[in-house]
Amino acid sequence: MPKLIKNGEIVDNTYVWQQDVDASASDTTIVPMQKWLDNQDSIGNVAGIWIDAGEGVEPLAGVDLSQFEVIGINFPSFMDGRGFSYARLLRERLNYTGEIRALGSFMADQQGYLIRCGFNSFEFAEDVNLDIALTLNKPFNVAYQGDVADPRPIFLRRG
Amino acid sequence: MVDLAYLRIYTTTVQSFMYQYDAIDQQLVEERVAQFRDQTRRYLNNELKEEEFLPLRLQNGLYIQRYAPMLRIAIPYGMVSSKQLRLLADITRRYDRGYGHFSTRQNLQLNWPKLEDVPDILEELATVEMHAVQTSGNCIRNTTTDQYSGVIADEVADPRPYCELIRQWSTFHPEFAFLPRKFKIAVCATESADRAAVQVHDIGLQLKKNDAGEVGFKVLVGGGLGRTPMIAETISDFIPRTDLLTYLDAIIRVYNQQGRRDNKYKARIKILVKALGIDEFRKRVDAEWEHLRGTESTVPMSEFDRLASFFTEPAYETLEEQPSILTEKLADSSAFARWYERNTFDHKKAGYRIVTLSLKKPGQAPGDATADQMEKAANLADQYSFGELRVSHEQNLVLADVRQDQLVELWEAAKENGFATPTLGLLTDMICCPGGDYCGLANAKSIPIAEQIQETFDNLDYLYDIGEVDLNISGCMNACGHHHVGNIGILGVDKKGAEFYQVSLGGASGHDASIGKILGPSFAQEEVGGVIQKVINVYVDNRTEEERFIDTFRRIGIKPFKEAAYAKAN
Ligand code: HEM
Ligand code: SF4
């Protein structure tokens, strides 16, 4: 079974990131957001949905997100930082508390920022050594800004 | 690893009038050094791919350039202590070739460091509360401001506490490290002049008070140079200072999601603002701000007080304005009088003056300083200006608090060290990018053009007669030398493999910012000095008594200049 990093541990990846819109959905698939939105009534149980860069989270306003085990966010390139905002909006505006999974071309060195924006799982490309990646997930032990874990900026936390 | 014991000489404490790190600030820069050391190690071990290391090193100010890496060290809002400057000098000696380049965005660039040495350089910088964080890359860059902050009479408030607030908020901002493109913020606190060029920044902040006397900012957005130069538009007339960070978050969150990413030449926020129109852009920002306003990132008054407490006034003495030792020298020595007129500026405190140490000595690349010069400047700061200096957008150094009765002494010392070129604001006080001598993106060299102009206009009387002219040079359309906003702009272009130069006129970067108009077809390198001479002749022939170059240009338009520049020799 393929592995991923979740909540700071290397675990089995029990879901399938489904990129093909025509593939059939099941309760272990993470399906494209738009496909789910278009077929909510017929699609049945899915593990979750994934958002592509450019789609944004606005289409999810009004959707009960607690029905998803996981929401994936795709990084078409590690230079494309839109997903950082999407995760924050999912957590801070849409109050989603389930798993947010990084998909696609993100880098291990971005985990620190990704976690602060609300990601808690990372489906790396196959050639990434997960043991090494795991050591890179907390480059800083202090931060100036508030984030999803602690909304207080430094000026509310300095002694 | 560096031997930190060696560095102890730099850590003697003097009284400081700058922001000082506490344990948290220090821990952050140290963790950054450790992170970058590991990233560099993995890259050199082939564990990180070239294209993966690229954004990581850029976020640490490290470019790989034409001949060597280039490291850009942050000098936050231009403030540097003598202690820091001494270490910078020493770093250029031990890791580089004994000189550095002060850039238009108040940073210091090293041109020849070795990649393997960069973690050590950063470790040394951290010992004096310095770093290279976010001096490059598609993130929020070093925030810049007026080099005269805190010492001029007419500022609304000292902008530096706000710059420090922005520095902390933007440093390792988790959401905004991979924006569509780089993002630059500048702050101006005076109505009379804008020395921070806020209108050509992604966000420009104009400190102001509203009718109720509350401190806040007029917020400009969407300015920028580069390929598509644009003057910023006003997105809000007044944002209270407590709301500054939530408002900035709102603007950049909209940009992060909606800015173009398909074409890097269309990725700056200015393109988004232009495409949507300022009204629609404002609407989207306001919609986002609705959610953010009033949240924890609202800045409490206690934080403004804390930040302001670092930028205290030094122990000024009660001194006489225009003491006789000064007025006598002014009467005696026209050379001194010239320097005084050009290179010093009114101070808010009687008996003091602001002094610019010019880095525009003929024969020296504009903005370059040798290690010896940096040490000398540090000594002068200790001796004459409470141990503190500023770096200006025009690529000079500034001593902000000099006693008027010590100006003569300081002038002598400045002359000895090549700092007294009395041309501040004049034609030869040029802004110039590194160009083809250093930069891999250049179409043409820029430093030899600066030299040519210095040679063409080497007569000081003549330069004074010409008066104030901003001349800016960039080696390619990326516009690092701000050529678009020079009264005279010179741009290096590639013409069938040869280096040519396009001239534009009428740009300005202050409160009356404008983008220059192209004069016509480009010129060969050896023609440039002569062309600038013809342009200046047209001005001199047409000016009224009180007109500066830019005023005459605005009155008579480009046509007479064009005719003179392209007239056939007979
Ligand atoms: C030698 C290495 C350098 C490289 C590779 C470089 C690269 C670039 C590039 C690609 C741009 C265009 C960005 C855009 O249009 O979005 C740019 C703009 C700029 N650079 Fe540089 N640069 C270098 C040195 C400098 C130096 C030495 C300075 C200061 C003297 C500087 C200051 C600026 C400024 C002020 C801009 C214009 C910002 C704007 O468009 O608003 N750069 N640079
Ligand atoms: S303007 Fe062009 S040539 Fe000059 S430093 Fe910038 S990128 Fe290089």
mmCIF file of C-alpha atoms in Angstrom, chain A residues 78-82 84-86 88-89 92-93 107 109-110 113 116-117 127 136 139-142 144-145 151-156 158, chain B residues 19 22 25 27-28 31 35 39 42 51-52 55 167-169 171-175 177-178 253 256-257 261 288 291 296 298 300 303 306:
data_model
loop_
_atom_site.group_PDB
_atom_site.id
_atom_site.type_symbol
_atom_site.label_atom_id
_atom_site.label_comp_id
_atom_site.label_asym_id
_atom_site.label_seq_id
_atom_site.Cartn_x
_atom_site.Cartn_y
_atom_site.Cartn_z
ATOM 1 C CA PHE A 78 5.499 23.986 -6.195
ATOM 2 C CA MET A 79 5.736 27.626 -7.229
ATOM 3 C CA ASP A 80 1.944 27.919 -7.345
ATOM 4 C CA GLY A 81 0.956 29.145 -3.890
ATOM 5 C CA ARG A 82 -2.813 29.405 -4.354
ATOM 6 C CA PHE A 84 -1.950 27.948 0.791
ATOM 7 C CA SER A 85 -4.850 30.401 0.761
ATOM 8 C CA TYR A 86 -7.397 27.690 -0.044
ATOM 9 C CA ARG A 88 -6.634 28.646 5.301
ATOM 10 C CA LEU A 89 -10.049 29.526 3.933
ATOM 11 C CA GLU A 92 -10.813 29.601 9.039
ATOM 12 C CA ARG A 93 -13.805 30.570 6.955
ATOM 13 C CA MET A 107 7.940 20.226 -1.837
ATOM 14 C CA ASP A 109 10.561 22.057 2.355
ATOM 15 C CA GLN A 110 7.153 23.728 2.123
ATOM 16 C CA TYR A 113 4.127 26.757 5.821
ATOM 17 C CA ARG A 116 0.506 26.523 9.381
ATOM 18 C CA CYS A 117 -2.103 27.083 6.659
ATOM 19 C CA ASP A 127 10.510 9.301 -5.444
ATOM 20 C CA LEU A 136 11.573 18.886 7.382
ATOM 21 C CA PRO A 139 11.749 24.350 10.462
ATOM 22 C CA PHE A 140 10.665 27.037 12.935
ATOM 23 C CA ASN A 141 9.525 26.801 16.515
ATOM 24 C CA VAL A 142 8.349 30.404 16.679
ATOM 25 C CA TYR A 144 5.383 36.155 13.862
ATOM 26 C CA GLN A 145 1.915 35.707 12.380
ATOM 27 C CA PRO A 151 -4.615 32.825 15.421
ATOM 28 C CA ARG A 152 -2.657 35.161 17.688
ATOM 29 C CA PRO A 153 0.161 37.091 16.050
ATOM 30 C CA ILE A 154 3.397 37.542 17.953
ATOM 31 C CA PHE A 155 2.280 40.809 19.514
ATOM 32 C CA LEU A 156 -0.377 38.937 21.479
ATOM 33 C CA ARG A 158 5.315 38.166 23.511
ATOM 34 C CA TYR B 19 14.799 47.910 16.637
ATOM 35 C CA ASP B 22 14.446 39.777 21.628
ATOM 36 C CA ASP B 25 13.424 37.382 16.838
ATOM 37 C CA GLN B 27 15.579 32.334 17.467
ATOM 38 C CA LEU B 28 13.833 32.891 14.129
ATOM 39 C CA GLU B 31 16.467 28.638 12.836
ATOM 40 C CA GLN B 35 17.252 25.492 7.664
ATOM 41 C CA GLN B 39 18.959 22.959 2.218
ATOM 42 C CA ARG B 42 21.044 18.624 0.405
ATOM 43 C CA GLU B 51 14.627 23.685 -9.711
ATOM 44 C CA GLU B 52 13.593 22.879 -6.139
ATOM 45 C CA PRO B 55 12.901 29.153 -4.893
ATOM 46 C CA ARG B 167 8.731 43.359 8.559
ATOM 47 C CA GLN B 168 7.593 40.989 11.269
ATOM 48 C CA TRP B 169 4.215 40.317 9.692
ATOM 49 C CA THR B 171 8.703 37.475 7.573
ATOM 50 C CA PHE B 172 7.928 33.805 6.918
ATOM 51 C CA HIS B 173 4.266 34.623 6.307
ATOM 52 C CA PRO B 174 2.976 31.081 5.807
ATOM 53 C CA GLU B 175 0.377 31.952 3.193
ATOM 54 C CA ALA B 177 5.704 32.725 0.282
ATOM 55 C CA PHE B 178 4.711 31.565 -3.213
ATOM 56 C CA ARG B 253 -4.898 37.075 -0.344
ATOM 57 C CA ASN B 256 -2.410 35.286 -4.310
ATOM 58 C CA GLN B 257 -5.571 33.623 -5.580
ATOM 59 C CA ARG B 261 0.391 32.682 -12.977
ATOM 60 C CA GLU B 288 -12.128 39.657 1.900
ATOM 61 C CA HIS B 291 -13.856 38.612 7.250
ATOM 62 C CA GLU B 296 -6.557 38.760 16.197
ATOM 63 C CA THR B 298 -5.694 43.775 14.610
ATOM 64 C CA PRO B 300 -3.216 46.787 19.711
ATOM 65 C CA GLU B 303 2.287 47.097 20.191
ATOM 66 C CA ARG B 306 6.427 48.883 22.088
#
